[in-house]
């Protein structure tokens, strides 16, 4: 009886989520009274919410296809749950992604972008060891077999890092392009917004979706559903706030009808803040936000999708190899 009740609660929560997202999507499409910035950022939030659901589904499939050649890689959350949906959304929104290599005059920017996040991981590892007598490996929870070699660790990490770099590199490029071209953000603001949105997706939405797959409790379904709705509402509220700041007027944010959006947005903001609140755990999320920001900056400078993809892939490899060296040394 308890199992049936839990199942009914899960179905009700999923149905409520679908209904809420559909309502928000319809309002974004039909409400012409919203500022254009709010509509565009809200659409980005809706995309990230849907991407979290796609990531959860692909993760569920990947757990059942683990070890299957080719098919297992394609079912990876970084491919079927991230790269492919991001490419589909870019095509739907008319975003033309530059897949060519960076021009020769921009190779220095591309190289600096690719290396900076990994160097930040190395610097953080040294700082933690000297200043706090801690290791980055313990911080992120990486462990290896005592007899594993550096080559073995690198080979095992290479596939995951490459797929993660590709998926998140595409996401960074699409969010940056939409922020600069559709919302009208300056390059610097678009970089900051991209870092914030992609970090929120990676550290809050996707982690919550993955946890739901592993522990499918009814209260978790309700929590994740609420978080997804808060994401969309928070993005709309951020767009309205941005318009208010541009106009230097409280008129855009003073409408009583927007109060629920700001209330849900505050919930999403609190969830985002909690991932940085803990020390030393928040250091990992700060480094990830830095990596996404550098990737967005490099994409803007080099105008090639492969630049953020390489930067984030090397960042992922650096995290694992630095952890391996720490464990081997200490």
Tab-separated table of C-alpha atoms in Angstrom:
chain	number	residue	atom	x	y	z
A	1	UNK	CA	0.000	0.000	0.000
A	2	UNK	CA	2.861	2.361	0.857
A	3	UNK	CA	4.545	1.639	-2.474
A	4	UNK	CA	1.328	2.368	-4.348
A	5	UNK	CA	0.869	5.599	-2.405
A	6	UNK	CA	4.449	6.653	-3.146
A	7	UNK	CA	3.918	5.866	-6.823
A	8	UNK	CA	0.737	7.939	-6.889
A	9	UNK	CA	2.529	10.832	-5.211
A	10	UNK	CA	5.360	10.634	-7.760
A	11	UNK	CA	2.913	10.629	-10.678
A	12	UNK	CA	1.032	13.566	-9.190
A	13	UNK	CA	4.262	15.510	-8.683
A	14	UNK	CA	5.415	14.838	-12.255
A	15	UNK	CA	2.004	15.821	-13.629
A	16	UNK	CA	2.102	19.002	-11.557
A	17	UNK	CA	5.590	19.797	-12.865
A	18	UNK	CA	4.565	19.300	-16.495
A	19	UNK	CA	1.470	21.445	-15.960
A	20	UNK	CA	3.487	24.225	-14.307
A	21	UNK	CA	6.163	24.285	-16.999
A	22	UNK	CA	3.509	24.267	-19.732
A	23	UNK	CA	1.730	27.196	-18.103
A	24	UNK	CA	4.958	29.168	-17.769
A	25	UNK	CA	5.888	28.417	-21.391
A	26	UNK	CA	2.457	29.574	-22.589
A	27	UNK	CA	2.756	32.784	-20.583
A	28	UNK	CA	6.229	33.460	-21.966
A	29	UNK	CA	4.867	33.055	-25.478
A	30	UNK	CA	1.694	35.074	-25.085
A	31	UNK	CA	2.339	37.754	-22.451
A	32	UNK	CA	3.493	40.762	-24.469
A	33	UNK	CA	3.501	42.937	-21.361
A	34	UNK	CA	6.683	41.329	-20.077
A	35	UNK	CA	9.924	43.086	-21.036
A	36	UNK	CA	11.735	41.365	-23.892
A	37	UNK	CA	14.690	40.670	-21.581
A	38	UNK	CA	12.413	38.830	-19.136
A	39	UNK	CA	10.938	36.735	-21.927
A	40	UNK	CA	14.326	35.779	-23.336
A	41	UNK	CA	15.926	34.973	-19.969
A	42	UNK	CA	12.765	33.081	-19.002
A	43	UNK	CA	13.088	30.980	-22.135
A	44	UNK	CA	16.670	30.226	-21.158
A	45	UNK	CA	15.486	29.165	-17.712
A	46	UNK	CA	12.828	26.934	-19.260
A	47	UNK	CA	15.476	25.370	-21.488
A	48	UNK	CA	17.735	24.675	-18.486
A	49	UNK	CA	14.803	23.097	-16.624
A	50	UNK	CA	14.033	20.841	-19.581
A	51	UNK	CA	17.747	20.072	-19.930
A	52	UNK	CA	17.835	18.923	-16.297
A	53	UNK	CA	14.964	16.521	-17.026
A	54	UNK	CA	16.760	15.248	-20.156
A	55	UNK	CA	19.937	14.766	-18.102
A	56	UNK	CA	18.059	12.740	-15.501
A	57	UNK	CA	16.488	10.512	-18.163
A	58	UNK	CA	19.823	9.967	-19.915
A	59	UNK	CA	21.494	9.216	-16.578
A	60	UNK	CA	18.840	6.594	-15.845
A	61	UNK	CA	19.472	5.009	-19.244
A	62	UNK	CA	23.261	5.242	-18.893
A	63	UNK	CA	23.175	3.337	-15.599
A	64	UNK	CA	21.548	0.437	-17.435
A	65	UNK	CA	23.876	0.571	-20.455
A	66	UNK	CA	27.130	1.106	-18.579
A	67	UNK	CA	29.946	-0.802	-20.239
A	68	UNK	CA	28.162	-1.240	-23.568
A	69	UNK	CA	30.569	-0.044	-26.316
A	70	UNK	CA	29.547	3.087	-28.260
A	71	UNK	CA	25.933	2.882	-27.058
A	72	UNK	CA	27.080	3.468	-23.493
A	73	UNK	CA	28.994	6.595	-24.535
A	74	UNK	CA	26.098	7.945	-26.600
A	75	UNK	CA	23.713	7.469	-23.675
A	76	UNK	CA	26.028	9.489	-21.421
A	77	UNK	CA	24.303	12.434	-19.694
A	78	UNK	CA	26.924	14.649	-21.332
A	79	UNK	CA	25.843	13.499	-24.807
A	80	UNK	CA	22.183	12.471	-24.948
A	81	UNK	CA	21.310	14.583	-21.922
A	82	UNK	CA	23.356	17.698	-22.750
A	83	UNK	CA	25.120	18.006	-26.110
A	84	UNK	CA	22.300	16.733	-28.330
A	85	UNK	CA	19.482	18.718	-26.625
A	86	UNK	CA	21.671	21.835	-26.655
A	87	UNK	CA	22.324	21.482	-30.387
A	88	UNK	CA	18.594	20.935	-30.975
A	89	UNK	CA	17.723	24.037	-28.957
A	90	UNK	CA	20.351	26.101	-30.790
A	91	UNK	CA	18.819	25.046	-34.097
A	92	UNK	CA	15.318	25.844	-32.831
A	93	UNK	CA	16.352	29.328	-31.669
A	94	UNK	CA	18.317	30.032	-34.839
A	95	UNK	CA	21.721	30.181	-33.119
A	96	UNK	CA	24.530	29.547	-35.598
A	97	UNK	CA	27.427	27.999	-33.691
A	98	UNK	CA	30.955	28.465	-35.125
A	99	UNK	CA	32.430	24.961	-35.364
A	100	UNK	CA	35.522	26.001	-37.264
A	101	UNK	CA	38.914	26.369	-35.558
A	102	UNK	CA	39.866	29.791	-34.190
A	103	UNK	CA	41.659	32.145	-36.525
A	104	UNK	CA	45.441	32.298	-36.334
A	105	UNK	CA	45.346	35.758	-34.777
A	106	UNK	CA	43.218	34.386	-31.944
A	107	UNK	CA	45.209	31.270	-31.151
A	108	UNK	CA	46.844	32.943	-28.137
A	109	UNK	CA	43.412	33.687	-26.632
A	110	UNK	CA	42.291	30.132	-27.349
A	111	UNK	CA	45.368	28.624	-25.695
A	112	UNK	CA	45.081	30.843	-22.629
A	113	UNK	CA	41.402	29.934	-22.285
A	114	UNK	CA	42.121	26.220	-22.569
A	115	UNK	CA	44.855	26.254	-19.912
A	116	UNK	CA	43.507	28.766	-17.367
A	117	UNK	CA	40.848	26.581	-15.630
A	118	UNK	CA	43.271	23.684	-15.211
A	119	UNK	CA	45.960	25.980	-13.817
A	120	UNK	CA	43.390	27.333	-11.361
A	121	UNK	CA	42.839	23.777	-10.095
A	122	UNK	CA	46.606	23.302	-9.603
A	123	UNK	CA	46.870	26.632	-7.771
A	124	UNK	CA	43.917	25.748	-5.538
A	125	UNK	CA	45.471	22.386	-4.709
A	126	UNK	CA	48.714	24.084	-3.642
A	127	UNK	CA	46.820	26.687	-1.588
A	128	UNK	CA	44.753	24.054	0.206
A	129	UNK	CA	47.844	21.995	0.986
A	130	UNK	CA	49.885	24.923	2.317
A	131	UNK	CA	47.202	27.018	3.968
A	132	UNK	CA	44.690	24.480	5.233
A	133	UNK	CA	46.559	21.151	5.292
A	134	UNK	CA	43.872	19.713	3.019
A	135	UNK	CA	43.773	18.193	-0.452
A	136	UNK	CA	41.642	18.912	-3.474
A	137	UNK	CA	41.069	15.155	-3.842
A	138	UNK	CA	39.351	15.055	-0.449
A	139	UNK	CA	37.454	18.203	-1.369
A	140	UNK	CA	35.812	16.696	-4.461
A	141	UNK	CA	35.721	13.111	-3.185
A	142	UNK	CA	38.009	11.504	-5.767
A	143	UNK	CA	39.601	8.178	-4.899
A	144	UNK	CA	41.777	5.763	-6.875
A	145	UNK	CA	43.069	2.248	-6.473
A	146	UNK	CA	46.390	2.346	-4.584
A	147	UNK	CA	48.214	0.593	-7.457
A	148	UNK	CA	46.701	2.698	-10.256
A	149	UNK	CA	49.182	4.572	-12.459
A	150	UNK	CA	48.951	8.092	-13.789
A	151	UNK	CA	48.494	6.680	-17.308
A	152	UNK	CA	45.609	4.479	-16.168
A	153	UNK	CA	43.926	7.374	-14.375
A	154	UNK	CA	44.351	9.604	-17.439
A	155	UNK	CA	42.886	7.043	-19.820
A	156	UNK	CA	39.872	6.422	-17.609
A	157	UNK	CA	39.269	10.141	-17.181
A	158	UNK	CA	39.845	11.088	-20.841
A	159	UNK	CA	36.498	9.875	-22.215
A	160	UNK	CA	34.389	11.427	-19.463
A	161	UNK	CA	36.366	14.665	-19.654
A	162	UNK	CA	36.052	14.912	-23.431
A	163	UNK	CA	32.299	14.303	-23.358
A	164	UNK	CA	31.805	16.745	-20.472
A	165	UNK	CA	33.877	19.353	-22.278
A	166	UNK	CA	31.863	18.930	-25.458
A	167	UNK	CA	28.471	19.080	-23.730
A	168	UNK	CA	29.207	22.013	-21.457
A	169	UNK	CA	31.229	23.797	-24.142
A	170	UNK	CA	28.160	23.775	-26.390
A	171	UNK	CA	25.949	24.932	-23.517
A	172	UNK	CA	28.303	27.813	-22.711
A	173	UNK	CA	28.344	28.891	-26.366
A	174	UNK	CA	24.552	28.793	-26.752
A	175	UNK	CA	23.837	30.631	-23.479
A	176	UNK	CA	26.438	33.286	-24.300
A	177	UNK	CA	25.077	33.816	-27.816
A	178	UNK	CA	21.493	34.111	-26.607
A	179	UNK	CA	22.473	36.417	-23.768
A	180	UNK	CA	24.389	38.776	-26.025
A	181	UNK	CA	22.186	38.696	-29.135
A	182	UNK	CA	18.665	38.227	-27.744
A	183	UNK	CA	18.889	39.802	-24.289
A	184	UNK	CA	21.277	42.529	-25.417
A	185	UNK	CA	23.948	42.015	-22.769
A	186	UNK	CA	27.410	43.464	-23.244
A	187	UNK	CA	30.210	40.884	-23.670
A	188	UNK	CA	31.302	41.246	-20.040
A	189	UNK	CA	27.749	40.891	-18.718
A	190	UNK	CA	27.074	37.992	-21.064
A	191	UNK	CA	30.159	36.198	-19.708
A	192	UNK	CA	28.990	36.747	-16.110
A	193	UNK	CA	25.428	35.656	-16.901
A	194	UNK	CA	26.671	32.565	-18.735
A	195	UNK	CA	28.902	31.568	-15.829
A	196	UNK	CA	26.019	32.002	-13.363
A	197	UNK	CA	23.391	30.147	-15.416
A	198	UNK	CA	25.617	27.222	-16.416
A	199	UNK	CA	26.954	26.877	-12.866
A	200	UNK	CA	23.392	26.886	-11.534
A	201	UNK	CA	22.465	24.176	-14.017
A	202	UNK	CA	25.532	22.051	-13.232
A	203	UNK	CA	25.721	22.474	-9.463
A	204	UNK	CA	22.030	22.710	-8.575
A	205	UNK	CA	19.665	21.439	-11.253
A	206	UNK	CA	21.654	18.525	-12.649
A	207	UNK	CA	22.932	17.332	-9.297
A	208	UNK	CA	19.373	17.379	-7.941
A	209	UNK	CA	18.096	15.498	-11.015
A	210	UNK	CA	20.825	12.854	-10.686
A	211	UNK	CA	20.076	12.412	-6.984
A	212	UNK	CA	16.418	11.896	-7.858
A	213	UNK	CA	17.370	9.059	-10.231
A	214	UNK	CA	19.430	7.317	-7.552
A	215	UNK	CA	16.979	7.964	-4.703
A	216	UNK	CA	13.487	8.292	-6.272
A	217	UNK	CA	11.604	9.327	-3.155
A	218	UNK	CA	8.294	11.199	-3.521
A	219	UNK	CA	9.540	14.162	-1.485
A	220	UNK	CA	12.572	14.390	-3.785
A	221	UNK	CA	10.277	14.462	-6.829
A	222	UNK	CA	8.332	17.330	-5.262
A	223	UNK	CA	11.527	19.182	-4.330
A	224	UNK	CA	13.063	18.877	-7.795
A	225	UNK	CA	9.762	19.885	-9.398
A	226	UNK	CA	9.617	22.990	-7.224
A	227	UNK	CA	13.240	23.761	-8.067
A	228	UNK	CA	12.572	23.533	-11.813
A	229	UNK	CA	9.608	25.894	-11.565
A	230	UNK	CA	11.710	28.245	-9.392
A	231	UNK	CA	14.390	28.223	-12.102
A	232	UNK	CA	12.019	29.501	-14.778
A	233	UNK	CA	10.398	32.053	-12.480
A	234	UNK	CA	13.773	33.220	-11.219
A	235	UNK	CA	15.056	33.769	-14.746
A	236	UNK	CA	11.969	35.795	-15.660
A	237	UNK	CA	12.421	37.834	-12.477
A	238	UNK	CA	16.097	38.385	-13.336
A	239	UNK	CA	15.101	39.660	-16.767
A	240	UNK	CA	12.592	42.082	-15.264
A	241	UNK	CA	15.186	43.273	-12.751
A	242	UNK	CA	17.708	43.818	-15.537
A	243	UNK	CA	15.219	45.935	-17.494
A	244	UNK	CA	14.549	47.929	-14.312
A	245	UNK	CA	18.278	48.534	-13.868
A	246	UNK	CA	18.686	49.602	-17.501
A	247	UNK	CA	15.775	52.017	-17.254
A	248	UNK	CA	16.853	53.139	-13.758
A	249	UNK	CA	13.255	52.843	-12.733
A	250	UNK	CA	11.234	50.634	-10.390
A	251	UNK	CA	8.313	50.562	-12.805
A	252	UNK	CA	9.154	47.165	-14.400
A	253	UNK	CA	9.442	45.423	-11.009
A	254	UNK	CA	6.524	47.147	-9.278
A	255	UNK	CA	3.701	45.108	-10.828
A	256	UNK	CA	1.857	43.065	-8.151
A	257	UNK	CA	1.361	40.223	-10.649
A	258	UNK	CA	5.114	39.631	-10.630
A	259	UNK	CA	5.253	38.942	-6.891
A	260	UNK	CA	4.960	35.113	-7.268
A	261	UNK	CA	7.780	35.142	-9.835
A	262	UNK	CA	10.075	36.975	-7.450
A	263	UNK	CA	9.075	34.694	-4.580
A	264	UNK	CA	9.926	31.556	-6.529
A	265	UNK	CA	13.034	33.254	-7.900
A	266	UNK	CA	14.217	33.940	-4.369
A	267	UNK	CA	13.857	30.224	-3.636
A	268	UNK	CA	16.100	29.394	-6.586
A	269	UNK	CA	18.604	32.042	-5.486
A	270	UNK	CA	18.756	30.545	-1.994
A	271	UNK	CA	19.340	27.084	-3.465
A	272	UNK	CA	22.136	28.533	-5.598
A	273	UNK	CA	23.722	30.265	-2.628
A	274	UNK	CA	23.800	27.136	-0.495
A	275	UNK	CA	26.225	25.365	-2.841
A	276	UNK	CA	28.834	28.062	-2.143
A	277	UNK	CA	28.138	28.445	1.565
A	278	UNK	CA	30.051	25.403	2.818
A	279	UNK	CA	33.827	25.421	3.177
A	280	UNK	CA	35.742	23.737	1.705
A	281	UNK	CA	32.982	22.198	-0.422
A	282	UNK	CA	32.051	25.559	-1.953
A	283	UNK	CA	35.552	25.870	-3.407
A	284	UNK	CA	34.718	23.203	-5.973
A	285	UNK	CA	31.671	25.145	-7.159
A	286	UNK	CA	33.622	28.405	-7.249
A	287	UNK	CA	36.270	26.797	-9.447
A	288	UNK	CA	33.560	25.409	-11.681
A	289	UNK	CA	31.975	28.863	-12.008
A	290	UNK	CA	35.399	30.284	-12.832
A	291	UNK	CA	35.900	27.614	-15.497
A	292	UNK	CA	32.545	28.384	-17.108
A	293	UNK	CA	33.288	32.109	-17.039
A	294	UNK	CA	36.710	31.637	-18.623
A	295	UNK	CA	35.181	29.320	-21.235
A	296	UNK	CA	32.561	31.939	-22.119
A	297	UNK	CA	35.224	34.649	-22.329
A	298	UNK	CA	37.384	32.471	-24.566
A	299	UNK	CA	34.415	31.707	-26.788
A	300	UNK	CA	33.690	35.417	-27.172
A	301	UNK	CA	37.323	36.128	-28.049
A	302	UNK	CA	38.114	33.152	-30.292
A	303	UNK	CA	34.657	32.635	-31.832
A	304	UNK	CA	34.922	28.861	-31.899
A	305	UNK	CA	32.919	26.251	-30.000
A	306	UNK	CA	36.041	24.121	-29.631
A	307	UNK	CA	37.676	26.682	-27.330
A	308	UNK	CA	35.202	26.345	-24.403
A	309	UNK	CA	34.972	22.607	-25.092
A	310	UNK	CA	38.754	22.240	-24.759
A	311	UNK	CA	38.894	24.480	-21.687
A	312	UNK	CA	36.222	22.509	-19.833
A	313	UNK	CA	37.636	19.140	-20.902
A	314	UNK	CA	41.096	20.090	-19.610
A	315	UNK	CA	39.498	21.428	-16.431
A	316	UNK	CA	37.814	18.069	-15.845
A	317	UNK	CA	41.045	16.169	-16.508
A	318	UNK	CA	42.978	18.524	-14.227
A	319	UNK	CA	40.575	17.896	-11.354
A	320	UNK	CA	41.098	14.147	-11.609
A	321	UNK	CA	44.848	14.145	-12.215
A	322	UNK	CA	45.535	16.662	-9.455
A	323	UNK	CA	43.536	14.452	-7.132
A	324	UNK	CA	45.527	11.417	-8.256
A	325	UNK	CA	48.860	13.153	-7.651
A	326	UNK	CA	47.724	14.324	-4.217
A	327	UNK	CA	46.676	10.843	-3.195
A	328	UNK	CA	49.891	9.354	-4.551
A	329	UNK	CA	52.053	11.941	-2.762
A	330	UNK	CA	50.262	11.983	0.566
